[in-house]
């Protein structure tokens, strides 16, 4: 056990801090906000490209893909420095973390060149087409079908919760290519440009506002997609899902740690009861960071232990929910106002800290629902960590 | 103590529920939220039903019954402010069919000859932007002024159907005869109890929708309501609801009978409604999953009404603090 | 709705208060404590007989059985006056509430004379033999068997959790008399005097102390019981269980209301956090009393609604547990001492208020476990009150 | 930060666990509780294993590993008081193999010529009745006195294996050279962290037994561990445990590295252990059902150790109050 990282990791951190000090845009240049998770304002496109070119966008990548072949621990301190400053590497986070990452793992050379690099360089943005109505994110019951027809696939079906689709240039779409194969076999992945005929995107509002548009329904009616847009092998979509998407999930705890740390800054207790609650928040934040760093140490040794990450997700997401609810209550009638500032707006982060405690509390449910609900996490812990029998 | 509705009260509840199912359906609430539709026809219906006439504190249980059902329907009218905030402060000034509101803090009264001069700004005034009359609470007593004497701005709040306003009075001259009750305490107990029952109604609506969802939505081939985790959450929501409802009607009853416990009971009502709201909001939202996060799902209106209620007139924690201090004194 | 009872009920209350003022023993006469729930000290035997003779022991009974044919609401105010003063009508509560009550409902004239009246007059004490090892209190899986042999039944089997058995004169014992009948059919009830050959009682300690003896294992080896000791009809034991035992359960909420009200007296908050918790306790106590009085009003109209009582049991038992845990924590290191006084000892109550917060907290688990665990109450509410489908 | 045991630490943990399974089985704990059996042989084993030599704060993580395993075994020896309360206050006075305790409050020191005179009564002294030496904290510093100089009475506590005593000093004269460290703060952080790890161990034991019970006990024809209500309670207990363990070892690490966050970290460790204990005690007891209520079930010893730990050296609520005040200062 050690409180600090080894010197080489700390040197890496110092180099990145220096880069940020020299290159981060001034706040006055960064006034335009993004309107969805696939909408990058011009200044942010430029800033993303600066990071790409310097090898700081995704340090774990090789230089030609915006990185510098950094180790896992180096990637971790990179992320910590970003979050400490409330910076997002990209305003199209799923483009970076899922779509480009999947292409770099499973795509052809042409796909990397034509799609991954433009996404990484913020020339285009991307969305993920996975969930379907009635099935949640349960890939096994996927119903959107793609049939081979000459050099194309013809896609029919419907996606939902497709974040940012209406602003995205391309959707990485999971489709069923073998309807007779059982459950998760027979699934493939296609890159579908959103301007393809037959693609209809309907963004819909959240409970916060009918104009708060990120979620989409995407209707796919006889959409012709060139076979060259197949990502990975035919009927091997499950592997793609478990690849970068699985990787994304192993890092999910980090986003909760960041939110908890943000909350320890943004919540100002003013009574004994609020201080009592604040202490719980501070302990949760610290515990999550500790448990996460333990998981990271395991991962750095190549020892993956996915079920144990469920405890981190559960702790993090539930704690964010509890803390934001407390903060909302503590703010009292002032928190009715909508939107209301709860923290200085961070122009460099895709989360909106200024949207009010009600909004921050409501958003906390994304944490306890998406990526496997808290109930599913508890089931995983009970069964796969503790070895209790299934019901 | 016999803590059960009598047959008249049961009839009132059933009638209110039936009428509101027709006159204040989810579609109306959505229309108000999305298109600014006028809730005037519903307001007139409420008047015709005689609910605006429930102004005698002795009828607080009956008023409470109506408020619970209106809470369940996410009432878009100014009935709550009129009946539980304005009227108790200014019982003689109530105008049949005219919406009215109360300005509870922020205004000072200065003596000026035979009359008084009112000045100040109050924020968070429920229905302050659509009231005809305002009951203004000051250290010198409660004054009734026409809303036209005030500068009023509606505040955008997260409950899109709720009206909350900032109200400014600038050197408004009123006569001594406009001065009403001196002690706003008893009126505050009515306001707290009324808001608590509104919240109980909103929570019941969240719960109704969540139960429907649990019975119909299927996962892994079975209704999600058959999972023990969902069943137990539902049971806990039920207990929170019956607890909050009992304490709210107890407060109404102490007001109706002018029992000395009314101050403590009103604090308990508001605190319990807040706690109920916390649990029902959280479990209810979670149970809906991603569906609950959309503008298109009607549960949002009840969620927001319940949460807004929890934040107004003191949170559960604030009322609990008062309860602990007054408990032994009240000898409940 | 009304805050007070009708005048006749209040007059009844006043009469009982007058009786108590005139007849309750002085504390100096009541120093000897009972050691189990079937051990009545001499002074308490006398006091129980005074109540019996005056018709105040169980006011709902006819005069020959210690009552005055009181209405349900009159019985309720009688109980409230007892609990307000921390009085128990009897130190053999199951003798009164379950065994004598069952005999009065289902027993023969001779059984009423020879067993019920002596129990009511505190001449003998009784225990309830229902639970068995491995089955909890699930009557359907009862295994103790009784076979008819001439004028006797011969009983073999084992009971557990038989409170007070080692001090009791008789055990009301549930036995299987028809092994071929399904589940809860084929069960009968026998009065088994504890001095019958073949009856072995082994009291065992609680986690509080190996000397805290109320629970018993009772071994029944070829115990010969006269057929005259059969209570109710052969194979109709289920009806007996649902009779007075069912009745006892419908009043279970009252014991929780009493404990909560005791706690509002005994807990003294000294910090903002403790006051916050105290308020919750006070609200729970008040809510339970309100909900109980609503249930009582229904019952007085003859409208039984057993499933709805699950919410009362759940609220009451969980609240007692939460409040006693808070009280234990609030007492801090002082609460280590064992036993430690947490309230003035009430010489007239079978509960020991002086045993320390750890003990009061530990005892709270009896509330969340016995009479159907909290988990079972939640299942009942979900299924029978809310109509959710079974898993 | 790399928050993972190294291979030496893992070896120490495994060794401690194996040794204690043999040398401190449930039967020994029960024998101590029921018959006052002498834990002396175990105490000597602990010495032979070198655990009493873990006196350098730099070895706090290693000491913590040992304490967690001893907590899991419900250690009946005076190791906790000796290693985490006495030794940090009087590092030079520690006598190999001799039990020792700390008197943290209640004693005053009066200057008398070259020496001092100690007087007062302290209650709740852990192992005060079986210590050879006492480290006495006063406003004038920490003094080491032989236990023979004090009048000592063991207090009956609900944990039957725990020794707690009342210690009285009456005009006990000590020389200036018996005066040790002036600031007991750093020692207190070791005591808090050690107690927290003991509690984590006891909670782990409750959890182990509860999981065994859930896997083997059947109801309605299936193991109770297959009910979602039980499964989810178990998951929540697991999360509480890993959270408390992480914060406790973090505190140990800050002590080992003399990091400025050690004061805050120790408070977090004790608070989290208390919260963990609260949940694990409650769920664990409930899961056992009536079986958990008997003297004959071994879970009682771990339940009582965990609860006693929560009450000593400040409760979770007291530490939370401190955490909130110091959080921003410590800039964790």
PDB file of C-alpha atoms in Angstrom, chain A residues 133-136 138 161 202-210 212 215 217 273 277 317-319 321-323 325 328-339 358 361-366 368-369 373-376 378, chain B residues 34 123-124 155-159 162 164 217-220 229-230 233 274 277-279 281-297 300 303-304 307-313 315-318 320:
ATOM      1  CA  UNK A 133     -37.977  -0.452 -26.784  1.00  0.00           C
ATOM      2  CA  UNK A 134     -39.058  -3.031 -24.245  1.00  0.00           C
ATOM      3  CA  UNK A 135     -35.646  -4.643 -23.955  1.00  0.00           C
ATOM      4  CA  UNK A 136     -33.685  -2.052 -22.025  1.00  0.00           C
ATOM      5  CA  UNK A 138     -30.501  -6.418 -22.798  1.00  0.00           C
ATOM      6  CA  UNK A 161     -32.330   6.107 -25.599  1.00  0.00           C
ATOM      7  CA  UNK A 202     -36.788  11.677 -32.952  1.00  0.00           C
ATOM      8  CA  UNK A 203     -35.204  13.366 -29.962  1.00  0.00           C
ATOM      9  CA  UNK A 204     -37.457  13.480 -26.903  1.00  0.00           C
ATOM     10  CA  UNK A 205     -37.299  15.584 -23.772  1.00  0.00           C
ATOM     11  CA  UNK A 206     -36.445  14.552 -20.265  1.00  0.00           C
ATOM     12  CA  UNK A 207     -38.637  15.189 -17.284  1.00  0.00           C
ATOM     13  CA  UNK A 208     -36.595  18.334 -16.729  1.00  0.00           C
ATOM     14  CA  UNK A 209     -37.862  19.968 -19.885  1.00  0.00           C
ATOM     15  CA  UNK A 210     -39.398  19.066 -23.220  1.00  0.00           C
ATOM     16  CA  UNK A 212     -33.793  19.064 -22.833  1.00  0.00           C
ATOM     17  CA  UNK A 215     -32.373  10.931 -25.834  1.00  0.00           C
ATOM     18  CA  UNK A 217     -35.770   7.230 -30.791  1.00  0.00           C
ATOM     19  CA  UNK A 273     -27.865  17.651  10.511  1.00  0.00           C
ATOM     20  CA  UNK A 277     -24.939  14.154   6.042  1.00  0.00           C
ATOM     21  CA  UNK A 317     -24.456   5.772  -7.732  1.00  0.00           C
ATOM     22  CA  UNK A 318     -26.510   5.451  -4.562  1.00  0.00           C
ATOM     23  CA  UNK A 319     -24.291   7.885  -2.731  1.00  0.00           C
ATOM     24  CA  UNK A 321     -28.359  10.052  -5.286  1.00  0.00           C
ATOM     25  CA  UNK A 322     -28.467  10.389  -1.526  1.00  0.00           C
ATOM     26  CA  UNK A 323     -26.165  13.386  -1.476  1.00  0.00           C
ATOM     27  CA  UNK A 325     -31.315  14.620  -2.501  1.00  0.00           C
ATOM     28  CA  UNK A 328     -31.884  19.610  -2.615  1.00  0.00           C
ATOM     29  CA  UNK A 329     -33.615  19.438   0.741  1.00  0.00           C
ATOM     30  CA  UNK A 330     -30.982  21.609   2.388  1.00  0.00           C
ATOM     31  CA  UNK A 331     -31.485  24.291  -0.238  1.00  0.00           C
ATOM     32  CA  UNK A 332     -35.174  24.434   0.706  1.00  0.00           C
ATOM     33  CA  UNK A 333     -37.506  26.735  -1.199  1.00  0.00           C
ATOM     34  CA  UNK A 334     -34.556  28.304  -3.026  1.00  0.00           C
ATOM     35  CA  UNK A 335     -34.179  25.023  -4.882  1.00  0.00           C
ATOM     36  CA  UNK A 336     -37.598  25.453  -6.497  1.00  0.00           C
ATOM     37  CA  UNK A 337     -36.132  27.875  -9.019  1.00  0.00           C
ATOM     38  CA  UNK A 338     -35.361  26.252 -12.329  1.00  0.00           C
ATOM     39  CA  UNK A 339     -32.749  26.373 -13.566  1.00  0.00           C
ATOM     40  CA  UNK A 358     -33.544  19.232  -8.587  1.00  0.00           C
ATOM     41  CA  UNK A 361     -30.914  14.864  -8.128  1.00  0.00           C
ATOM     42  CA  UNK A 362     -33.018  13.773 -11.103  1.00  0.00           C
ATOM     43  CA  UNK A 363     -29.868  13.056 -13.097  1.00  0.00           C
ATOM     44  CA  UNK A 364     -28.632  10.836 -10.273  1.00  0.00           C
ATOM     45  CA  UNK A 365     -31.215   8.271 -11.374  1.00  0.00           C
ATOM     46  CA  UNK A 366     -29.291   7.780 -14.585  1.00  0.00           C
ATOM     47  CA  UNK A 368     -28.835   4.007 -10.435  1.00  0.00           C
ATOM     48  CA  UNK A 369     -30.627   2.841 -13.584  1.00  0.00           C
ATOM     49  CA  UNK A 373     -29.787  -0.896 -12.085  1.00  0.00           C
ATOM     50  CA  UNK A 374     -28.853  -0.902  -8.419  1.00  0.00           C
ATOM     51  CA  UNK A 375     -31.081  -3.950  -8.044  1.00  0.00           C
ATOM     52  CA  UNK A 376     -29.099  -5.788 -10.721  1.00  0.00           C
ATOM     53  CA  UNK A 378     -27.080  -6.215  -5.774  1.00  0.00           C
TER      54      UNK A 378
ATOM     55  CA  UNK B  34     -46.827  22.391 -22.376  1.00  0.00           C
ATOM     56  CA  UNK B 123     -39.977  35.615  -3.019  1.00  0.00           C
ATOM     57  CA  UNK B 124     -41.528  32.176  -3.313  1.00  0.00           C
ATOM     58  CA  UNK B 155     -40.481  32.610 -10.989  1.00  0.00           C
ATOM     59  CA  UNK B 156     -39.725  29.618 -13.214  1.00  0.00           C
ATOM     60  CA  UNK B 157     -39.751  26.542 -10.965  1.00  0.00           C
ATOM     61  CA  UNK B 158     -39.128  22.888 -11.726  1.00  0.00           C
ATOM     62  CA  UNK B 159     -42.792  22.020 -11.263  1.00  0.00           C
ATOM     63  CA  UNK B 162     -46.900  25.397 -10.087  1.00  0.00           C
ATOM     64  CA  UNK B 164     -44.549  30.831  -7.619  1.00  0.00           C
ATOM     65  CA  UNK B 217     -43.983  -4.017 -17.264  1.00  0.00           C
ATOM     66  CA  UNK B 218     -42.274  -7.367 -17.827  1.00  0.00           C
ATOM     67  CA  UNK B 219     -38.626  -8.304 -17.484  1.00  0.00           C
ATOM     68  CA  UNK B 220     -37.055 -11.729 -17.812  1.00  0.00           C
ATOM     69  CA  UNK B 229     -37.044  -6.190  -4.392  1.00  0.00           C
ATOM     70  CA  UNK B 230     -39.897  -4.380  -6.127  1.00  0.00           C
ATOM     71  CA  UNK B 233     -40.075  -1.309  -2.051  1.00  0.00           C
ATOM     72  CA  UNK B 274     -41.771  15.268   3.350  1.00  0.00           C
ATOM     73  CA  UNK B 277     -42.249  12.158  -0.568  1.00  0.00           C
ATOM     74  CA  UNK B 278     -38.558  11.350  -0.213  1.00  0.00           C
ATOM     75  CA  UNK B 279     -39.165   7.602  -0.191  1.00  0.00           C
ATOM     76  CA  UNK B 281     -40.045   9.812  -5.140  1.00  0.00           C
ATOM     77  CA  UNK B 282     -36.903   7.738  -4.893  1.00  0.00           C
ATOM     78  CA  UNK B 283     -38.424   4.272  -5.058  1.00  0.00           C
ATOM     79  CA  UNK B 284     -41.058   5.367  -7.552  1.00  0.00           C
ATOM     80  CA  UNK B 285     -38.547   6.901  -9.929  1.00  0.00           C
ATOM     81  CA  UNK B 286     -36.243   3.887  -9.615  1.00  0.00           C
ATOM     82  CA  UNK B 287     -39.099   1.498 -10.257  1.00  0.00           C
ATOM     83  CA  UNK B 288     -40.019   3.264 -13.483  1.00  0.00           C
ATOM     84  CA  UNK B 289     -36.473   2.979 -14.724  1.00  0.00           C
ATOM     85  CA  UNK B 290     -35.520   5.063 -17.720  1.00  0.00           C
ATOM     86  CA  UNK B 291     -39.203   5.591 -18.586  1.00  0.00           C
ATOM     87  CA  UNK B 292     -39.559   7.829 -15.563  1.00  0.00           C
ATOM     88  CA  UNK B 293     -36.897  10.129 -16.896  1.00  0.00           C
ATOM     89  CA  UNK B 294     -38.891  11.256 -19.921  1.00  0.00           C
ATOM     90  CA  UNK B 295     -41.050  14.291 -20.435  1.00  0.00           C
ATOM     91  CA  UNK B 296     -43.642  12.028 -21.993  1.00  0.00           C
ATOM     92  CA  UNK B 297     -44.349  10.036 -18.839  1.00  0.00           C
ATOM     93  CA  UNK B 300     -43.170  13.603 -13.757  1.00  0.00           C
ATOM     94  CA  UNK B 303     -43.038  13.746  -8.765  1.00  0.00           C
ATOM     95  CA  UNK B 304     -42.435  17.462  -9.139  1.00  0.00           C
ATOM     96  CA  UNK B 307     -40.924  17.468  -4.304  1.00  0.00           C
ATOM     97  CA  UNK B 308     -41.935  21.115  -4.593  1.00  0.00           C
ATOM     98  CA  UNK B 309     -44.272  20.650  -1.640  1.00  0.00           C
ATOM     99  CA  UNK B 310     -41.419  19.221   0.400  1.00  0.00           C
ATOM    100  CA  UNK B 311     -39.358  22.351  -0.189  1.00  0.00           C
ATOM    101  CA  UNK B 312     -42.087  24.890   0.614  1.00  0.00           C
ATOM    102  CA  UNK B 313     -42.999  26.091   4.136  1.00  0.00           C
ATOM    103  CA  UNK B 315     -38.487  20.981   4.971  1.00  0.00           C
ATOM    104  CA  UNK B 316     -39.012  17.771   6.905  1.00  0.00           C
ATOM    105  CA  UNK B 317     -35.743  18.310   8.768  1.00  0.00           C
ATOM    106  CA  UNK B 318     -36.803  21.783   9.852  1.00  0.00           C
ATOM    107  CA  UNK B 320     -38.496  17.564  12.902  1.00  0.00           C
TER     108      UNK B 320
END
